[in-house]
GROMACS .gro file of C-alpha atoms in nm:
model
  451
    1UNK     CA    1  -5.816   8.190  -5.642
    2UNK     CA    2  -5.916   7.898  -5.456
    3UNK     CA    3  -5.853   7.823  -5.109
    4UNK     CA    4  -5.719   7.476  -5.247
    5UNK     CA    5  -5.495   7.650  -5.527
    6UNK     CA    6  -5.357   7.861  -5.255
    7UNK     CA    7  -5.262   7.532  -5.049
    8UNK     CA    8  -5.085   7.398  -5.361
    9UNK     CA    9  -4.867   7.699  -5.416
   10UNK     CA   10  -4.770   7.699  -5.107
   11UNK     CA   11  -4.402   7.569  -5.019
   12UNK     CA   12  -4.303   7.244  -4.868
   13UNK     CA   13  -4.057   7.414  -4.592
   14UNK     CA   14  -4.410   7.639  -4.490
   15UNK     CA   15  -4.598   7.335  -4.444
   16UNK     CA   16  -4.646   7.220  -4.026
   17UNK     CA   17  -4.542   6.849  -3.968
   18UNK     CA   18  -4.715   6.726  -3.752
   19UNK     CA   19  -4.565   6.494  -3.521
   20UNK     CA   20  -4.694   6.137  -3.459
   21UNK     CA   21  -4.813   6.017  -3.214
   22UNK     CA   22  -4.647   5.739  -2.988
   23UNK     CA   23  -4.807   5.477  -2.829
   24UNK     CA   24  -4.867   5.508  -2.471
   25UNK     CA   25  -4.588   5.274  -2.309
   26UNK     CA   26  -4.764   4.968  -2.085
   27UNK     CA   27  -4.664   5.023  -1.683
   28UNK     CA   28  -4.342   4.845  -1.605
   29UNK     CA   29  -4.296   4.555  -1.468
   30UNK     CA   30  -4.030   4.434  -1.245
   31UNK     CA   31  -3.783   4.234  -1.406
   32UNK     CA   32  -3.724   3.871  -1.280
   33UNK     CA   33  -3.353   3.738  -1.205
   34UNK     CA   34  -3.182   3.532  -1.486
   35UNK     CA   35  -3.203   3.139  -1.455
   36UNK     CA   36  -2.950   2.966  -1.325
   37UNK     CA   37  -2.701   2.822  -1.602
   38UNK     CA   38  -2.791   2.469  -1.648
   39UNK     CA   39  -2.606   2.188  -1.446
   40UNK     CA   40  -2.347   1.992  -1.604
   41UNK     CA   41  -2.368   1.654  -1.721
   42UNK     CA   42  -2.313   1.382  -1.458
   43UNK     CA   43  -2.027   1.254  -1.717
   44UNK     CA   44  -1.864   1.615  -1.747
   45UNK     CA   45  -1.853   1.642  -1.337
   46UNK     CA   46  -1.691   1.304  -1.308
   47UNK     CA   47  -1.426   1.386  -1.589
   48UNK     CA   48  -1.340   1.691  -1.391
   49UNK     CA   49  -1.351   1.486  -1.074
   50UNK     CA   50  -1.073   1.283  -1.202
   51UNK     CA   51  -0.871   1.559  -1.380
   52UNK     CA   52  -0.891   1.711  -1.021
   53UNK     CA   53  -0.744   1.396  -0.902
   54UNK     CA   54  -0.479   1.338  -1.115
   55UNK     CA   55  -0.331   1.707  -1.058
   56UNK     CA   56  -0.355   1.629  -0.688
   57UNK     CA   57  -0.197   1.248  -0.767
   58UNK     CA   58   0.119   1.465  -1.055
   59UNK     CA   59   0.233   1.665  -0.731
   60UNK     CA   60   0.585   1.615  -0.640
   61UNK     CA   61   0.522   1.529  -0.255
   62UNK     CA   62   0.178   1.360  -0.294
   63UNK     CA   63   0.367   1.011  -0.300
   64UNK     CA   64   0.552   1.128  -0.044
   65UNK     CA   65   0.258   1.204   0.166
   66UNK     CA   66   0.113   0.891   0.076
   67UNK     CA   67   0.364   0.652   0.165
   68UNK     CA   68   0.378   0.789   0.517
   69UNK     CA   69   0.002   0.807   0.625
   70UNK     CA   70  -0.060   0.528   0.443
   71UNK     CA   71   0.220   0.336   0.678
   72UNK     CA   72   0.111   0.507   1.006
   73UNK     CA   73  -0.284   0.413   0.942
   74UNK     CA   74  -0.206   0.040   0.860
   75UNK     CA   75   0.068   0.032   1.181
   76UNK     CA   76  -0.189   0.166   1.404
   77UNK     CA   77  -0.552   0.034   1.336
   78UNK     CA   78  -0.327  -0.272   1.323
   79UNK     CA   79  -0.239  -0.211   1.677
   80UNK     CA   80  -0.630  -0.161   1.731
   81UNK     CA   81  -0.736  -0.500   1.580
   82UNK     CA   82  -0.411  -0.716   1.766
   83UNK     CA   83  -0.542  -0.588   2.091
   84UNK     CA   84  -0.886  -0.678   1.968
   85UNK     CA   85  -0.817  -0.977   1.855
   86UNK     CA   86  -0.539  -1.146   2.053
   87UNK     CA   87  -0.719  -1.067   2.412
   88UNK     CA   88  -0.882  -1.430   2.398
   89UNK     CA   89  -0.624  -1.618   2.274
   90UNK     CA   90  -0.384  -1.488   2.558
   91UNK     CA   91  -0.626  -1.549   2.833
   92UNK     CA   92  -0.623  -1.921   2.679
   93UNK     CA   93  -0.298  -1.951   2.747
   94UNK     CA   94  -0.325  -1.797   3.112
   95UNK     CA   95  -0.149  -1.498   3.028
   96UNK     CA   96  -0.246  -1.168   3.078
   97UNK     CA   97  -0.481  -0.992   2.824
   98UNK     CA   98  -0.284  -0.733   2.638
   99UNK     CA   99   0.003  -0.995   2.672
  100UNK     CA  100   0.043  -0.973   2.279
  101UNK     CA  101  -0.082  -0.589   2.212
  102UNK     CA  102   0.234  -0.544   2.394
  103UNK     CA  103   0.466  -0.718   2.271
  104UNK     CA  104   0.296  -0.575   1.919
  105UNK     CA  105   0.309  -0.207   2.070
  106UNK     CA  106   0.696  -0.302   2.130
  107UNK     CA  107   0.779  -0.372   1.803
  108UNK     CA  108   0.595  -0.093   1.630
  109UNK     CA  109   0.788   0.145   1.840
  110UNK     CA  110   1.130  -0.028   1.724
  111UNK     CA  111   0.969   0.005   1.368
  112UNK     CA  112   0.910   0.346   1.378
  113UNK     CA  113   1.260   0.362   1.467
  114UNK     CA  114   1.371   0.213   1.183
  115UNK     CA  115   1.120   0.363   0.996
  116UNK     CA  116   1.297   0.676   1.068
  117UNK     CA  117   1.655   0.550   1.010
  118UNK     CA  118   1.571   0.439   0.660
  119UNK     CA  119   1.404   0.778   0.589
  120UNK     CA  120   1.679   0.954   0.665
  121UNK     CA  121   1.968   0.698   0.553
  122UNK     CA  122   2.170   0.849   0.247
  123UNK     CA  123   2.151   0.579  -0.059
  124UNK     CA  124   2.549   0.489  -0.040
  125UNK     CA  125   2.531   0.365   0.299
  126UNK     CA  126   2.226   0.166   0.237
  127UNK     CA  127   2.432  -0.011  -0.058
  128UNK     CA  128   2.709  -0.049   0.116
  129UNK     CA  129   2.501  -0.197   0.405
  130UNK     CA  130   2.338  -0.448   0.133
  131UNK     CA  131   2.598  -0.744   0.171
  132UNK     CA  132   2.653  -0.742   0.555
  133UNK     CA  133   2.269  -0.785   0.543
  134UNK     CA  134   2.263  -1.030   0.296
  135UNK     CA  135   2.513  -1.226   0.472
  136UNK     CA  136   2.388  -1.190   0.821
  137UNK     CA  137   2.039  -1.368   0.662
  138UNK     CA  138   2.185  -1.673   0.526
  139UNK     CA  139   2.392  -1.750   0.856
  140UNK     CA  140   2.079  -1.709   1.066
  141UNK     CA  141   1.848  -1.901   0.812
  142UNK     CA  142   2.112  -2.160   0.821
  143UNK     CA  143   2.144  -2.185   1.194
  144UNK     CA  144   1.741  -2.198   1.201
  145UNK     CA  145   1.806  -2.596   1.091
  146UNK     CA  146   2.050  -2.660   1.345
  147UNK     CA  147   1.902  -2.890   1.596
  148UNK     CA  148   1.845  -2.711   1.923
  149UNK     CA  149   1.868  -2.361   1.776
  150UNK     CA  150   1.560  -2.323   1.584
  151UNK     CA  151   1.181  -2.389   1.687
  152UNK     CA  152   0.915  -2.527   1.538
  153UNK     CA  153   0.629  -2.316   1.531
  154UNK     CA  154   0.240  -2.457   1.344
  155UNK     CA  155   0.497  -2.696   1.150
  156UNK     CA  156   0.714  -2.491   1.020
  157UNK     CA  157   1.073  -2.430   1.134
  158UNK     CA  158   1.182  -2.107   1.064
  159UNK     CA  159   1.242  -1.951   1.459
  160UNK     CA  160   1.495  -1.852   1.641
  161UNK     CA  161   1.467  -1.853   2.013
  162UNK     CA  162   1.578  -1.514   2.139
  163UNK     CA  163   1.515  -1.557   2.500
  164UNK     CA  164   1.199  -1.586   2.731
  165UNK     CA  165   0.920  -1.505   2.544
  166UNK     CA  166   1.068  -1.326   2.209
  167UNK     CA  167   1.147  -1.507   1.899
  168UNK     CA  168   1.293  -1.442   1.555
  169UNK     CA  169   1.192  -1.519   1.224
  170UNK     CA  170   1.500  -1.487   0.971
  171UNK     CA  171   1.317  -1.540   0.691
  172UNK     CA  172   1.145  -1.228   0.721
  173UNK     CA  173   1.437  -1.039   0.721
  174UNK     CA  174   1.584  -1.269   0.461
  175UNK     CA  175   1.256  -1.073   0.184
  176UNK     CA  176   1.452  -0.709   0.266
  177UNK     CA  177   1.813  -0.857   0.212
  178UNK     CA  178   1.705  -1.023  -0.079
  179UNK     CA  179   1.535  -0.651  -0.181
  180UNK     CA  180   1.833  -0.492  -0.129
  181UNK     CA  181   2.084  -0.697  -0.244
  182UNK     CA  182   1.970  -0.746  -0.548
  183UNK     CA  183   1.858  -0.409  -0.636
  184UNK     CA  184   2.246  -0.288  -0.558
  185UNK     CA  185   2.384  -0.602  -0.780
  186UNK     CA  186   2.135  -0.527  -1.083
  187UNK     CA  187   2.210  -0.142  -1.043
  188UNK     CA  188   2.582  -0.214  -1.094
  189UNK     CA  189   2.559  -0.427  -1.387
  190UNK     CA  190   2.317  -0.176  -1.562
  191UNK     CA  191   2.544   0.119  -1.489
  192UNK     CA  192   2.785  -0.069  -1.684
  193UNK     CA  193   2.572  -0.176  -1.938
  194UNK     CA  194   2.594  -0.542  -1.895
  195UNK     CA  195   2.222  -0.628  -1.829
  196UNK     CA  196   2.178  -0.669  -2.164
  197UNK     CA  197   2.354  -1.018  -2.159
  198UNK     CA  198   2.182  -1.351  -2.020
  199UNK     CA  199   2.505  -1.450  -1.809
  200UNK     CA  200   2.510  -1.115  -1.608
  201UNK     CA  201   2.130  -1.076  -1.539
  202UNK     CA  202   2.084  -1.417  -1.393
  203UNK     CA  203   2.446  -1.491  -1.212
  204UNK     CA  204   2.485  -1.431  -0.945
  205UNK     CA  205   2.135  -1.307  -0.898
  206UNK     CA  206   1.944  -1.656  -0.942
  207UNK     CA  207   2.168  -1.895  -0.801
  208UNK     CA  208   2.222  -1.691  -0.470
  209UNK     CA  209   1.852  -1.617  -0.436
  210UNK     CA  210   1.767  -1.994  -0.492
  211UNK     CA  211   2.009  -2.020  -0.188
  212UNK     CA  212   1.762  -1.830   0.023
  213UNK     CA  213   1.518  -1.986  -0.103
  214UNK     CA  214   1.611  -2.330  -0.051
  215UNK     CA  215   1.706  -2.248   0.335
  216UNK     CA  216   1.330  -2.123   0.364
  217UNK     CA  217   1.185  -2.429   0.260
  218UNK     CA  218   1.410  -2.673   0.402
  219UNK     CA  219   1.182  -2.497   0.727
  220UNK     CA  220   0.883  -2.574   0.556
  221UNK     CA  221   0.772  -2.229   0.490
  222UNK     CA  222   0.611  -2.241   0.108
  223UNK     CA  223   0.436  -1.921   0.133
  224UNK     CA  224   0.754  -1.696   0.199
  225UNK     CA  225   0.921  -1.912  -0.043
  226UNK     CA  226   0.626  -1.781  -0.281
  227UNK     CA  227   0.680  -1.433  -0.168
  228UNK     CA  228   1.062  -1.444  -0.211
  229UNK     CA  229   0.990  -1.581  -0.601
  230UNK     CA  230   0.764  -1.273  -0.664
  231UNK     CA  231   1.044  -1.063  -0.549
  232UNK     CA  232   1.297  -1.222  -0.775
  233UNK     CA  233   1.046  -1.178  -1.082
  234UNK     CA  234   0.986  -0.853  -1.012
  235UNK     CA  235   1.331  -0.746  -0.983
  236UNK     CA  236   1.425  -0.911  -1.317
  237UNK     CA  237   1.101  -0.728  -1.478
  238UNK     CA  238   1.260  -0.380  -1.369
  239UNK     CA  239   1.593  -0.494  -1.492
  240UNK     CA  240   1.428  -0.565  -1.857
  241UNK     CA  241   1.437  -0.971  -1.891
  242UNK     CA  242   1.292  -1.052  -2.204
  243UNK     CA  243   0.922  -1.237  -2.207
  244UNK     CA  244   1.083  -1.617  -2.279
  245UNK     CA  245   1.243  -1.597  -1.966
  246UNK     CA  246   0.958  -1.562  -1.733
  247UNK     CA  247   0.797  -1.829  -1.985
  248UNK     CA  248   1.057  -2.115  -1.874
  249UNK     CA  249   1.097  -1.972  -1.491
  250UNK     CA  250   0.747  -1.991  -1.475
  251UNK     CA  251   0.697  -2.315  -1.593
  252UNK     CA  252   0.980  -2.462  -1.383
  253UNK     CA  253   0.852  -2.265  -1.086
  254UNK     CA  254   0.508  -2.395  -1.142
  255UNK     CA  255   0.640  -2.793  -1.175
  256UNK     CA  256   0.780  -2.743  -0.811
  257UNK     CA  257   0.543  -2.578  -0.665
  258UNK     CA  258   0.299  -2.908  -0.774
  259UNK     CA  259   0.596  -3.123  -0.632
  260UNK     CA  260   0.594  -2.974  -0.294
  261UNK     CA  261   0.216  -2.971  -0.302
  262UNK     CA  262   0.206  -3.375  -0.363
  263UNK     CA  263   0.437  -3.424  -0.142
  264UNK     CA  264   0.324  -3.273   0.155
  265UNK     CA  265  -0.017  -3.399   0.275
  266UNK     CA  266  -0.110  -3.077   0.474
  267UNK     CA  267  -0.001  -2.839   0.128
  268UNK     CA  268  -0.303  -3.105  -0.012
  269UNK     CA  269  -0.529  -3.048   0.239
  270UNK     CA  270  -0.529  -2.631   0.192
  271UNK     CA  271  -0.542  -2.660  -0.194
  272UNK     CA  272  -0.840  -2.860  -0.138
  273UNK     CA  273  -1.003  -2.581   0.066
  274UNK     CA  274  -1.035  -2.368  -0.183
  275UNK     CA  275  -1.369  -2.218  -0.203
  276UNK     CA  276  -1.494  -2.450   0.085
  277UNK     CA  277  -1.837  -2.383   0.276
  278UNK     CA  278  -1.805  -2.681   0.502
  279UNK     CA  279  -1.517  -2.783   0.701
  280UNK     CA  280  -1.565  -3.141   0.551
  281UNK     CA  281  -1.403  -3.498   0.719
  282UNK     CA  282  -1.166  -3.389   0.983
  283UNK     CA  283  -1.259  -3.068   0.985
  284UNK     CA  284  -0.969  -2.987   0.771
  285UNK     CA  285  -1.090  -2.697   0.645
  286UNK     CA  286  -1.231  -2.585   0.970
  287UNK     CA  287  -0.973  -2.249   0.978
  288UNK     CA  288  -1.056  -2.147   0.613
  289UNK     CA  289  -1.464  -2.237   0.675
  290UNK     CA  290  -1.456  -2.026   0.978
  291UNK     CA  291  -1.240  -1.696   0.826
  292UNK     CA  292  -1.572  -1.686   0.556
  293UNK     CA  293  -1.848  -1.725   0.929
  294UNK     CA  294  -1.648  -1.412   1.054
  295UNK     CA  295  -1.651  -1.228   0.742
  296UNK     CA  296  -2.020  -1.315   0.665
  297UNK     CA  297  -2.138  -1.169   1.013
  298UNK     CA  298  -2.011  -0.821   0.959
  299UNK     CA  299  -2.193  -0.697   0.770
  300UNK     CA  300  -2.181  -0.368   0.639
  301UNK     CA  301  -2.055  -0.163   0.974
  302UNK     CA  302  -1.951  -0.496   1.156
  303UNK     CA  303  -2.052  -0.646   1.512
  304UNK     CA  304  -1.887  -0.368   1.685
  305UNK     CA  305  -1.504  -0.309   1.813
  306UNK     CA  306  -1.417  -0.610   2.020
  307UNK     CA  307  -1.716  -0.801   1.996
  308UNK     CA  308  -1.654  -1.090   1.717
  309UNK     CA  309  -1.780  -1.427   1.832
  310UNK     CA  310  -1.505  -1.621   1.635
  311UNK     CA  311  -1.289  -1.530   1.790
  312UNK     CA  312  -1.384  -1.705   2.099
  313UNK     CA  313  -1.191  -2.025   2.063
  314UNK     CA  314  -1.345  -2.100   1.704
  315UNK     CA  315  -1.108  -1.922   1.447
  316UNK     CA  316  -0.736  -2.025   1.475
  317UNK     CA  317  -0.468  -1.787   1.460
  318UNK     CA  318  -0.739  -1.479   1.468
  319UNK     CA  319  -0.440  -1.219   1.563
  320UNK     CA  320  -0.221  -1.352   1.312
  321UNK     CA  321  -0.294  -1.506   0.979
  322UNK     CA  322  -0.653  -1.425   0.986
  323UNK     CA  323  -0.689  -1.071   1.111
  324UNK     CA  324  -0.831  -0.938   0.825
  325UNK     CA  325  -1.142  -1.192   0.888
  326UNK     CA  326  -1.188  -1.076   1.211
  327UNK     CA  327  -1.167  -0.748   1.101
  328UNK     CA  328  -1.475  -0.768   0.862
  329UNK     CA  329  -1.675  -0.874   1.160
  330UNK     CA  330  -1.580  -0.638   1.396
  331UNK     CA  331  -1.562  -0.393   1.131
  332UNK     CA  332  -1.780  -0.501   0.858
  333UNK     CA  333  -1.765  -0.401   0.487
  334UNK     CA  334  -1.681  -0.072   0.537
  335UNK     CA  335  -1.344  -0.199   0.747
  336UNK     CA  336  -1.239  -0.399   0.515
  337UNK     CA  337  -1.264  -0.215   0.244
  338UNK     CA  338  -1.100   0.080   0.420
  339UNK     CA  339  -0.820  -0.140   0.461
  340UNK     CA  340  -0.788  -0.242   0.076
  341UNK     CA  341  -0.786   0.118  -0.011
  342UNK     CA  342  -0.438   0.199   0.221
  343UNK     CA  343  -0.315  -0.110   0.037
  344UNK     CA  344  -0.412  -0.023  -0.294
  345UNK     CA  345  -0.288   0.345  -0.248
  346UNK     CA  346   0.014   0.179  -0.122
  347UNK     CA  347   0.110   0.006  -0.370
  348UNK     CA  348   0.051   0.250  -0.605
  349UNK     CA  349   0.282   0.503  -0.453
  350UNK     CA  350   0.544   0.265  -0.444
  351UNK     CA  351   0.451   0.192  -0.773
  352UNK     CA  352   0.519   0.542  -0.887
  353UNK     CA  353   0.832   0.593  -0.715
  354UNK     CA  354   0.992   0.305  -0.876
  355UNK     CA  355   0.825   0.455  -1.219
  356UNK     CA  356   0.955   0.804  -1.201
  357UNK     CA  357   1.313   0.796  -1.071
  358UNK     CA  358   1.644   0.797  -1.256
  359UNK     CA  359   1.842   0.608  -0.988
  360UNK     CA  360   1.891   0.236  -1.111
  361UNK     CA  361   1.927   0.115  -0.740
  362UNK     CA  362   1.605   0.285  -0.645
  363UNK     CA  363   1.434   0.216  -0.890
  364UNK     CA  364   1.463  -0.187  -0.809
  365UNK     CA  365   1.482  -0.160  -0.478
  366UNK     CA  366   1.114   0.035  -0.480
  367UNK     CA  367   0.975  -0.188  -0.709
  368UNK     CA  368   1.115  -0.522  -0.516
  369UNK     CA  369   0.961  -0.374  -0.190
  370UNK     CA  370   0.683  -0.318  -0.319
  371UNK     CA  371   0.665  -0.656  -0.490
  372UNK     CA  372   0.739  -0.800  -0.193
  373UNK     CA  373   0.427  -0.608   0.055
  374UNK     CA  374   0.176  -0.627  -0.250
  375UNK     CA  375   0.220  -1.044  -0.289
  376UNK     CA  376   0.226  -1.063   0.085
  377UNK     CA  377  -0.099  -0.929   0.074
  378UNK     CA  378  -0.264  -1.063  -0.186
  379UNK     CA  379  -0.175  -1.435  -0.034
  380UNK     CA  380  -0.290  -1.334   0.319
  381UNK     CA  381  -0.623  -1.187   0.164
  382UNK     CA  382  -0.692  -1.430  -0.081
  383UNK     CA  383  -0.653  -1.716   0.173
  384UNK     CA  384  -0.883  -1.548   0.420
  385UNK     CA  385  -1.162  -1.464   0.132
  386UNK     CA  386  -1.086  -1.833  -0.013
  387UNK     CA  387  -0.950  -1.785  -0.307
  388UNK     CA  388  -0.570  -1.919  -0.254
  389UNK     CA  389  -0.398  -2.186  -0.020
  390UNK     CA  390  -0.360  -2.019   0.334
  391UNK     CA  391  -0.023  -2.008   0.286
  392UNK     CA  392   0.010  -1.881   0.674
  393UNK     CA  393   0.193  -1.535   0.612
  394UNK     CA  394   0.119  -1.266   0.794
  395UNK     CA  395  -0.086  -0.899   0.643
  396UNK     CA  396   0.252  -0.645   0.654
  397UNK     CA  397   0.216  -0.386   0.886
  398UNK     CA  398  -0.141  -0.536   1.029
  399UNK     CA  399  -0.100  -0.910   1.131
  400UNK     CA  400   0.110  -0.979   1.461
  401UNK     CA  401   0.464  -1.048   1.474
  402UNK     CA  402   0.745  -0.828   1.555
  403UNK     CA  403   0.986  -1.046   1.315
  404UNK     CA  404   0.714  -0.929   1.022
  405UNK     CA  405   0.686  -0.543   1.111
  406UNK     CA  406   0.995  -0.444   1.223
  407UNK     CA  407   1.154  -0.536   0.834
  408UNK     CA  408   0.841  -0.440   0.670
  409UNK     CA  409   0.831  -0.110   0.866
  410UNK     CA  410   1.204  -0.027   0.752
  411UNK     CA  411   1.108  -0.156   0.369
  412UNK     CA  412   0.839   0.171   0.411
  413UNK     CA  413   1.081   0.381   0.546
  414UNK     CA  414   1.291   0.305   0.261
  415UNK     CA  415   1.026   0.387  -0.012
  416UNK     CA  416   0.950   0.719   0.116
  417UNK     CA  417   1.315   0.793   0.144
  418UNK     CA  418   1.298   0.716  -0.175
  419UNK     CA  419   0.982   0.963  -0.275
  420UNK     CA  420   1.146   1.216  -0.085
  421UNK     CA  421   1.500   1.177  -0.294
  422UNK     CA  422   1.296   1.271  -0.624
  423UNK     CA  423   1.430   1.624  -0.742
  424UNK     CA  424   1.105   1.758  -0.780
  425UNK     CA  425   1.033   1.664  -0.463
  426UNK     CA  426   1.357   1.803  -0.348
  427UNK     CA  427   1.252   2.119  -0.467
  428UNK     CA  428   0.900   2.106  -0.317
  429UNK     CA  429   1.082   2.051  -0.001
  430UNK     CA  430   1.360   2.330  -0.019
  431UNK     CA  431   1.023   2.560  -0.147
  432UNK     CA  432   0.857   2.497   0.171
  433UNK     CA  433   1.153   2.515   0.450
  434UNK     CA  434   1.205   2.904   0.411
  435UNK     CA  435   0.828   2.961   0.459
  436UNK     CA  436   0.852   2.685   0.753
  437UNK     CA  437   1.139   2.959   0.891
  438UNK     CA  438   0.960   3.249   0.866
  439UNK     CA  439   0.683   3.145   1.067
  440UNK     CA  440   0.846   3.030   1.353
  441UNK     CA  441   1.105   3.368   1.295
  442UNK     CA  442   0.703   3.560   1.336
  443UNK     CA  443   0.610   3.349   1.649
  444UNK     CA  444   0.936   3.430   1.772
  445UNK     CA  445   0.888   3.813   1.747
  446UNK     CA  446   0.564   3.777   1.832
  447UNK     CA  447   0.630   3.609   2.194
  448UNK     CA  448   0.869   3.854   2.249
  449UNK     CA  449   0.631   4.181   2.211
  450UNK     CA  450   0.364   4.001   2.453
  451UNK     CA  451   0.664   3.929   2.697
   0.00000   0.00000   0.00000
């Protein structure tokens, strides 16, 4: 037999596998860390910039919050700029140099005051408070026109004479009664359901509110006449008046408003300085030509605190009417647009107050106020930058005049009452006062080991 035959007959189990061979593995090498994951989008970062934002903007106190530092940054770079921008204008007048910053320091601490009382005053009282206020208005506007009792002051007569060097201005007080009043009167009617009827939404509303306004411009004050309007439209708004109305009031308000413009050479003169870069014949448009120099020379950061050049003699009114002009140049770009941002934020708080309550009375009441600051500031503005009539009201909380801030600071105080009366605010509040306790409870224990 073969050695090959012998192979064959052998059995598969008896045969030797023989194992393959593996490859020899290469050397290792060390491993390298894993990428970063890509960046996202520019688009995707902004949308979650601004879903960031409105979480922060749906918390219960973030009006709250807003409303107060956006009051107590206005009040005091206001203070900043009066002392800035008044210390010429006294020293014209041989008086000393922080003659008005003081008399503007005064009446911010009396505003904070009131600030304070309104924050803390329940709503009942402040209705029942509404007619003494509104009466107390119309018997000093009236006694404005008697002769002897009121003072004329850049043409206008709309002062009372206090004593020695302090005056009144009823008129601004007249924009909170107004506010007030008519917030409480279109709160009753709608709690009884009676809005829904022409008679009850405009009497006794209108008539009494033309009252005001008639005593105002007997004075010759257009622009708080103007204000006053916007306060009465937005008051009718909240209370639902169908479009037609504002149609005709409009119309009517606009045919006036052209009367009192023709028939008043100086109302011509400002609606003719619209847009001016020269101060023309006469120099008539000398103050609006001037506010646009001061704004021009800012900048983007501004001259520097305290040194504007118009200032000097050149710019009327620089402490008053047209702070916000010596502000950009002072200030520059970056000021003013600073100050635009606490009004725009603001407004929008107040905005949202008046949006998400449930109380009739403060709902109007917060969306009259803020009517009423929002307008006043749009007219100041838009006369400084040229786009509207200087209509020769002051910027709220900003301009000086105690007679301005002291009702303006208590209209504030008023909307963040107001924000603070919301119940999930209310809760927010009642959340944070037992945490508030047990911290000062730990201080407390904490003092007394050490002692």
């Amino acid at each position: 037999m073969t050695r090959e035959q012998t192979s064959a007959r052998r059995p598969r189990a008896a045969r030797r596998s023989v194992p393959a061979r593996r490859p020899a593995r290469a050397p290792s090498r060390p491993r390298r860390p894993a990428p970063p994951p890509p960046r996202p989008p520019r688009l995707a970062r902004l949308t979650g910039l601004v879903t960031r934002a409105r979480r922060a903007w749906d918390r219960p106190l973030t009006a709250y919050y807003v409303l107060a530092g956006t009051g107590l940054l206005l009040t005091s770079l206001g203070l900043v700029m009066v002392f800035s921008a008044s210390q010429i204008q006294a020293l014209r007048y041989d008086l000393p140099a922080t003659f008005y910053f003081r008399k503007q320091l005064l009446a911010a601490v009396l505003g904070a005051g009131l600030l304070l009382l309104a924050a803390r005053m329940p709503v009942k009282l402040l209705r029942a408070l509404t007619y003494p206020v509104l009466a107390v208005s119309v018997v000093l506007l009236a006694l404005v026109q008697v002769p002897g009792v009121g003072v004329e002051v850049n043409g206008s007569t709309n002062w009372l004479n206090v004593g020695g060097p302090f005056q009144l201005q009823p008129s601004e007080f007249g924009k909170l009664a107004l506010v007030l009043w008519g917030a409480d009167l279109l709160a009753r009617k709608g709690e009884r359901g009676l809005l829904a009827q022409w008679r009850h939404l405009l009497v006794p509303l209108v008539p009494v509110a033309l009252l005001v306004f008639g005593l105002v411009m007997v004075g010759g004050d257009m622009g708080t006449v103007m204000i006053m309007t916007a306060v009465l439209f937005g008051l009718l708004w909240l209370a639902g008046a169908p479009t037609r109305l504002f149609a005709g009031a409009l119309a009517t308000g606009a045919a006036l408003v052209v009367f009192f413009i023709v028939t008043a050479p100086h109302r011509l003169d400002r609606l003719a300085c619209i847009g001016a870069t020269d101060p023309g014949p006469d120099d008539r448009c000398w103050q609006a030509v001037h506010g646009l120099y001061a704004l021009a020379s800012g900048g983007w950061l501004g001259s520097g605190l305290g040194a504007s050049v118009e200032k000097w003699g050149e710019l009327p009114e620089p402490h008053t009417d047209f702070i916000f002009a010596i502000t950009g140049e002072e200030l520059g770009l970056a000021g003013t647009l600073s100050v635009l941002g606490l009004f725009a934020a603001l407004g929008y708080a107040g905005i949202r107050v008046a949006g998400r309550t449930e109380d009739l009375f403060v709902r109007y009441a917060a969306g009259g106020a803020t009517a009423w600051l929002m307008t006043q500031t749009v007219i100041n503005i838009g006369g400084v930058l040229g786009l509207l009539p200087i209509a020769g009201v002051p910027l709220p909380l900003f301009s000086y005049g105690g007679s301005a801030l002291l009702p303006t600071m208590f209209a504030v105080g008023l909307l963040i009452s107001f924000a603070r009366s919301d119940p999930a605010a209310k809760a927010a509040l009642a959340m944070r006062r037992p945490a508030t306790r047990t911290l000062a409870g730990l201080g407390r224990k904490t003092k007394r080991r050490r002692g």
